[in-house]
CSV table of C-alpha atoms and ligand atoms in Angstrom, one decimal:
chain,number,residue,atom,x,y,z
A,23,MET,CA,60.9,-7.4,-23.7
A,24,GLY,CA,64.4,-8.8,-24.0
A,25,VAL,CA,64.3,-10.6,-20.7
A,26,ARG,CA,60.8,-11.8,-21.3
A,27,PHE,CA,61.9,-13.5,-24.6
A,28,LEU,CA,65.0,-15.0,-22.8
A,29,LYS,CA,62.8,-16.4,-20.0
A,30,ILE,CA,60.4,-18.1,-22.4
A,31,ALA,CA,63.4,-19.3,-24.5
A,32,VAL,CA,64.9,-21.3,-21.6
A,33,VAL,CA,61.5,-23.0,-20.9
A,34,TYR,CA,61.3,-24.1,-24.6
A,35,PHE,CA,64.9,-25.3,-24.3
A,36,PHE,CA,64.1,-27.5,-21.3
A,37,ILE,CA,60.9,-28.9,-23.0
A,38,ALA,CA,62.7,-29.5,-26.3
A,39,VAL,CA,65.7,-31.4,-24.8
A,40,CYS,CA,63.3,-33.5,-22.7
A,41,LEU,CA,61.4,-34.4,-25.9
A,42,GLY,CA,64.7,-35.2,-27.6
A,43,LEU,CA,65.8,-37.4,-24.6
A,44,VAL,CA,62.5,-39.3,-24.6
A,45,MET,CA,62.7,-39.8,-28.4
A,46,GLY,CA,66.2,-41.2,-28.0
A,47,ILE,CA,65.2,-43.5,-25.1
A,48,ILE,CA,62.1,-44.9,-26.8
A,49,GLN,CA,63.7,-44.8,-30.3
A,50,ASP,CA,60.7,-43.1,-31.8
A,51,PHE,CA,61.8,-40.3,-34.1
A,52,SER,CA,58.4,-39.4,-35.4
A,53,TYR,CA,58.4,-36.2,-33.3
A,54,THR,CA,61.8,-35.0,-34.6
A,55,SER,CA,60.2,-32.0,-36.3
A,56,VAL,CA,58.5,-30.9,-33.1
A,57,HIS,CA,61.8,-31.4,-31.2
A,58,ALA,CA,63.7,-29.5,-33.9
A,59,HIS,CA,61.3,-26.5,-34.1
A,60,LEU,CA,60.8,-26.2,-30.3
A,61,ASN,CA,64.6,-25.9,-30.1
A,62,LEU,CA,65.1,-23.7,-33.2
A,63,LEU,CA,61.9,-21.4,-33.1
A,64,GLY,CA,61.6,-21.7,-29.3
A,65,TRP,CA,65.0,-21.7,-27.8
A,66,VAL,CA,67.4,-20.5,-30.5
A,67,SER,CA,65.3,-17.8,-32.2
A,68,MET,CA,63.7,-16.5,-29.0
A,69,SER,CA,67.2,-16.3,-27.3
A,70,ILE,CA,68.4,-14.2,-30.3
A,71,PHE,CA,65.3,-12.0,-30.2
A,72,GLY,CA,65.9,-11.6,-26.4
A,73,LEU,CA,69.6,-10.7,-26.9
A,74,ILE,CA,68.9,-8.3,-29.7
A,75,TYR,CA,66.1,-6.5,-27.8
A,76,SER,CA,68.4,-6.3,-24.8
A,77,ILE,CA,71.2,-4.8,-26.8
A,78,TYR,CA,68.8,-2.3,-28.5
A,79,PRO,CA,66.2,-1.4,-25.9
A,80,SER,CA,64.7,1.3,-28.2
A,81,ALA,CA,63.7,-1.4,-30.7
A,82,SER,CA,62.1,-3.4,-27.9
A,83,GLU,CA,59.7,-0.6,-27.0
A,84,THR,CA,58.0,-0.3,-30.4
A,85,LYS,CA,54.5,-1.5,-31.4
A,86,LEU,CA,56.3,-3.7,-34.0
A,87,ALA,CA,58.2,-5.5,-31.2
A,88,LYS,CA,55.1,-6.0,-29.1
A,89,THR,CA,53.1,-7.4,-32.0
A,90,HIS,CA,56.1,-9.6,-33.0
A,91,PHE,CA,56.3,-10.9,-29.4
A,92,TRP,CA,52.7,-12.0,-29.4
A,93,LEU,CA,52.6,-13.4,-32.9
A,94,HIS,CA,55.7,-15.5,-32.1
A,95,ASN,CA,54.5,-16.6,-28.7
A,96,LEU,CA,51.1,-17.6,-30.0
A,97,GLY,CA,52.2,-18.9,-33.4
A,98,VAL,CA,54.9,-21.3,-32.1
A,99,PRO,CA,52.7,-23.2,-29.5
A,100,ILE,CA,49.8,-23.3,-32.0
A,101,MET,CA,52.0,-24.6,-34.9
A,102,GLN,CA,54.0,-27.1,-32.8
A,103,GLY,CA,51.1,-28.1,-30.5
A,104,VAL,CA,48.8,-28.9,-33.3
A,105,LEU,CA,51.6,-30.8,-35.2
A,106,PHE,CA,52.3,-32.8,-32.0
A,107,ILE,CA,48.6,-33.7,-31.6
A,108,GLU,CA,48.4,-34.7,-35.2
A,109,LEU,CA,51.5,-37.0,-34.8
A,110,LEU,CA,50.2,-38.4,-31.5
A,111,THR,CA,46.7,-39.2,-32.9
A,112,ASP,CA,47.9,-40.1,-36.4
A,113,ASN,CA,45.5,-37.8,-38.2
A,114,THR,CA,46.0,-34.9,-40.6
A,115,SER,CA,42.6,-33.2,-40.2
A,116,LEU,CA,44.1,-30.3,-38.0
A,117,THR,CA,46.7,-29.2,-40.5
A,118,ILE,CA,44.9,-25.8,-40.9
A,119,GLY,CA,46.0,-25.1,-37.3
A,120,ILE,CA,49.7,-25.7,-38.2
A,121,ILE,CA,49.3,-23.4,-41.2
A,122,ILE,CA,47.7,-20.7,-39.2
A,123,GLY,CA,50.4,-20.9,-36.4
A,124,SER,CA,53.1,-20.9,-39.1
A,125,ILE,CA,51.7,-17.8,-40.8
A,126,MET,CA,51.5,-16.0,-37.4
A,127,VAL,CA,55.2,-16.8,-36.9
A,128,VAL,CA,56.1,-15.7,-40.4
A,129,ILE,CA,54.2,-12.4,-40.0
A,130,GLY,CA,56.0,-11.9,-36.7
A,131,VAL,CA,59.3,-12.4,-38.4
A,132,LEU,CA,58.4,-9.9,-41.0
A,133,LEU,CA,57.6,-7.3,-38.3
A,134,PHE,CA,60.9,-8.2,-36.5
A,135,MET,CA,62.7,-7.6,-39.8
A,136,ILE,CA,61.1,-4.2,-40.3
A,137,ASN,CA,61.8,-3.3,-36.7
A,138,ILE,CA,65.5,-4.1,-37.0
A,139,LEU,CA,65.8,-2.5,-40.4
A,140,LYS,CA,64.5,0.7,-38.8
A,141,LEU,CA,67.3,0.8,-36.3
A,142,LYS,CA,69.6,3.8,-36.7
A,143,SER,CA,73.1,2.6,-37.4
A,144,SER,CA,75.7,4.4,-35.3
Q,202,HEM,C1,69.9,-33.3,-24.6
Q,202,HEM,C2,69.7,-32.7,-25.7
Q,202,HEM,C3,69.1,-33.3,-27.0
Q,202,HEM,C4,68.7,-34.6,-27.2
Q,202,HEM,C5,68.7,-35.8,-26.3
Q,202,HEM,C6,68.3,-34.6,-28.6
Q,202,HEM,C7,67.8,-35.7,-29.3
Q,202,HEM,C8,67.5,-35.8,-30.6
Q,202,HEM,C9,67.0,-36.9,-31.3
Q,202,HEM,C10,66.9,-38.3,-30.7
Q,202,HEM,C11,66.8,-36.6,-32.6
Q,202,HEM,C12,66.3,-37.5,-33.7
Q,202,HEM,C13,67.5,-38.1,-34.5
Q,202,HEM,C14,67.1,-38.8,-35.7
Q,202,HEM,O1,66.0,-38.4,-36.3
Q,202,HEM,O2,67.8,-39.7,-36.2
Q,202,HEM,C15,67.2,-35.2,-32.8
Q,202,HEM,C16,67.1,-34.5,-33.9
Q,202,HEM,C17,67.3,-33.1,-34.0
Q,202,HEM,N1,67.7,-32.3,-33.0
Q,202,HEM,FE1,68.0,-32.8,-31.1
Q,202,HEM,N2,68.5,-33.3,-29.2
Q,202,HEM,C18,69.0,-32.5,-28.2
Q,202,HEM,C19,69.3,-31.2,-28.3
Q,202,HEM,C20,69.1,-30.4,-29.5
Q,202,HEM,C21,69.3,-29.0,-29.6
Q,202,HEM,C22,69.8,-28.1,-28.4
Q,202,HEM,C23,69.0,-28.6,-30.8
Q,202,HEM,C24,69.0,-27.3,-31.5
Q,202,HEM,C25,69.4,-26.2,-30.9
Q,202,HEM,C26,68.6,-29.8,-31.5
Q,202,HEM,C27,68.2,-29.9,-32.8
Q,202,HEM,C28,67.8,-31.0,-33.5
Q,202,HEM,C29,67.5,-31.0,-34.9
Q,202,HEM,C30,67.5,-29.8,-35.9
Q,202,HEM,C31,67.2,-32.3,-35.3
Q,202,HEM,C32,66.7,-32.9,-36.6
Q,202,HEM,C33,68.0,-33.3,-37.3
Q,202,HEM,C34,67.6,-33.9,-38.7
Q,202,HEM,O3,66.9,-33.3,-39.4
Q,202,HEM,O4,68.2,-34.9,-39.0
Q,202,HEM,N3,68.6,-30.9,-30.7
Q,202,HEM,N4,67.6,-34.7,-31.5
Q,203,HEM,C1,57.3,-20.4,-39.5
Q,203,HEM,C2,58.5,-21.0,-39.5
Q,203,HEM,C3,58.8,-22.3,-40.0
Q,203,HEM,C4,58.1,-23.2,-40.8
Q,203,HEM,C5,56.7,-23.1,-41.3
Q,203,HEM,C6,58.9,-24.4,-41.0
Q,203,HEM,C7,58.5,-25.5,-41.7
Q,203,HEM,C8,59.3,-26.6,-41.9
Q,203,HEM,C9,58.9,-27.8,-42.6
Q,203,HEM,C10,57.5,-28.0,-43.3
Q,203,HEM,C11,59.9,-28.7,-42.5
Q,203,HEM,C12,60.0,-30.1,-43.1
Q,203,HEM,C13,59.0,-31.1,-42.5
Q,203,HEM,C14,59.5,-31.8,-41.3
Q,203,HEM,O1,60.7,-32.0,-41.1
Q,203,HEM,O2,58.6,-32.2,-40.5
Q,203,HEM,C15,60.9,-28.1,-41.7
Q,203,HEM,C16,62.1,-28.8,-41.3
Q,203,HEM,C17,63.1,-28.2,-40.7
Q,203,HEM,N1,63.2,-26.9,-40.3
Q,203,HEM,FE1,61.7,-25.6,-40.3
Q,203,HEM,N2,60.2,-24.2,-40.4
Q,203,HEM,C18,60.1,-22.9,-39.8
Q,203,HEM,C19,61.2,-22.4,-39.1
Q,203,HEM,C20,62.4,-22.9,-39.0
Q,203,HEM,C21,63.6,-22.2,-38.3
Q,203,HEM,C22,63.5,-20.8,-37.8
Q,203,HEM,C23,64.6,-23.1,-38.4
Q,203,HEM,C24,66.0,-22.9,-37.9
Q,203,HEM,C25,66.5,-21.9,-37.2
Q,203,HEM,C26,64.1,-24.3,-39.0
Q,203,HEM,C27,64.9,-25.5,-39.2
Q,203,HEM,C28,64.4,-26.6,-39.7
Q,203,HEM,C29,65.2,-27.9,-39.7
Q,203,HEM,C30,66.6,-28.1,-39.1
Q,203,HEM,C31,64.4,-28.8,-40.3
Q,203,HEM,C32,64.7,-30.3,-40.5
Q,203,HEM,C33,64.1,-31.0,-39.2
Q,203,HEM,C34,63.7,-32.4,-39.3
Q,203,HEM,O3,64.5,-33.2,-39.8
Q,203,HEM,O4,62.5,-32.7,-39.0
Q,203,HEM,N3,62.8,-24.2,-39.3
Q,203,HEM,N4,60.6,-26.9,-41.3
């Protein structure tokens, strides 16, 4: 689970910095939120999940961890993919998709919190 999170994180990192680079070159900052969240929910958060699950393998083998993994990895692309399409096509009719993706991420974070709080302190 730890390594899986880390592998996905580096892919988000590459995509997010490419988007940042393109935004800088074409001087169009309307996609800043997508760039920021691909970096922060994709690269930074998933790297931290990956490192924590590597340090505490027992936490990575729980049902909570598996559900967290899928909620985060479906929620982030849904949330940011729909936001990107909305910005690209200049319409706001798909906002429900952003909300659904965001709620999936938030529930995933809740499960992650419970999972880590259940760790036995040594
Ligand atoms: C080669 C790497 C990167 C490039 C070319 C780049 C480029 C950019 C650009 C052009 C903006 C918009 C600036 C503006 O709105 O005035 C931006 C904003 C932002 N970037 Fe990056 N970025 C890079 C890496 C990163 C990384 C690694 C992170 C986080 C881990 C990050 C987080 C952010 C955030 C949070 C914002 C929004 C800042 C705000 O709210 O004003 N960026 N970036
Ligand atoms: C489900 C999770 C999250 C939701 C629903 C969410 C939502 C939002 C919203 C609505 C905004 C303002 C609108 C916008 O700039 O387009 C925003 C901005 C921002 N968020 Fe998040 N956020 C989430 C997670 C995070 C996390 C985990 C971080 C950092 C680790 C973060 C960092 C930021 C930053 C730096 C900005 C300003 C970026 C900018 O200038 O566009 N967010 N977020």
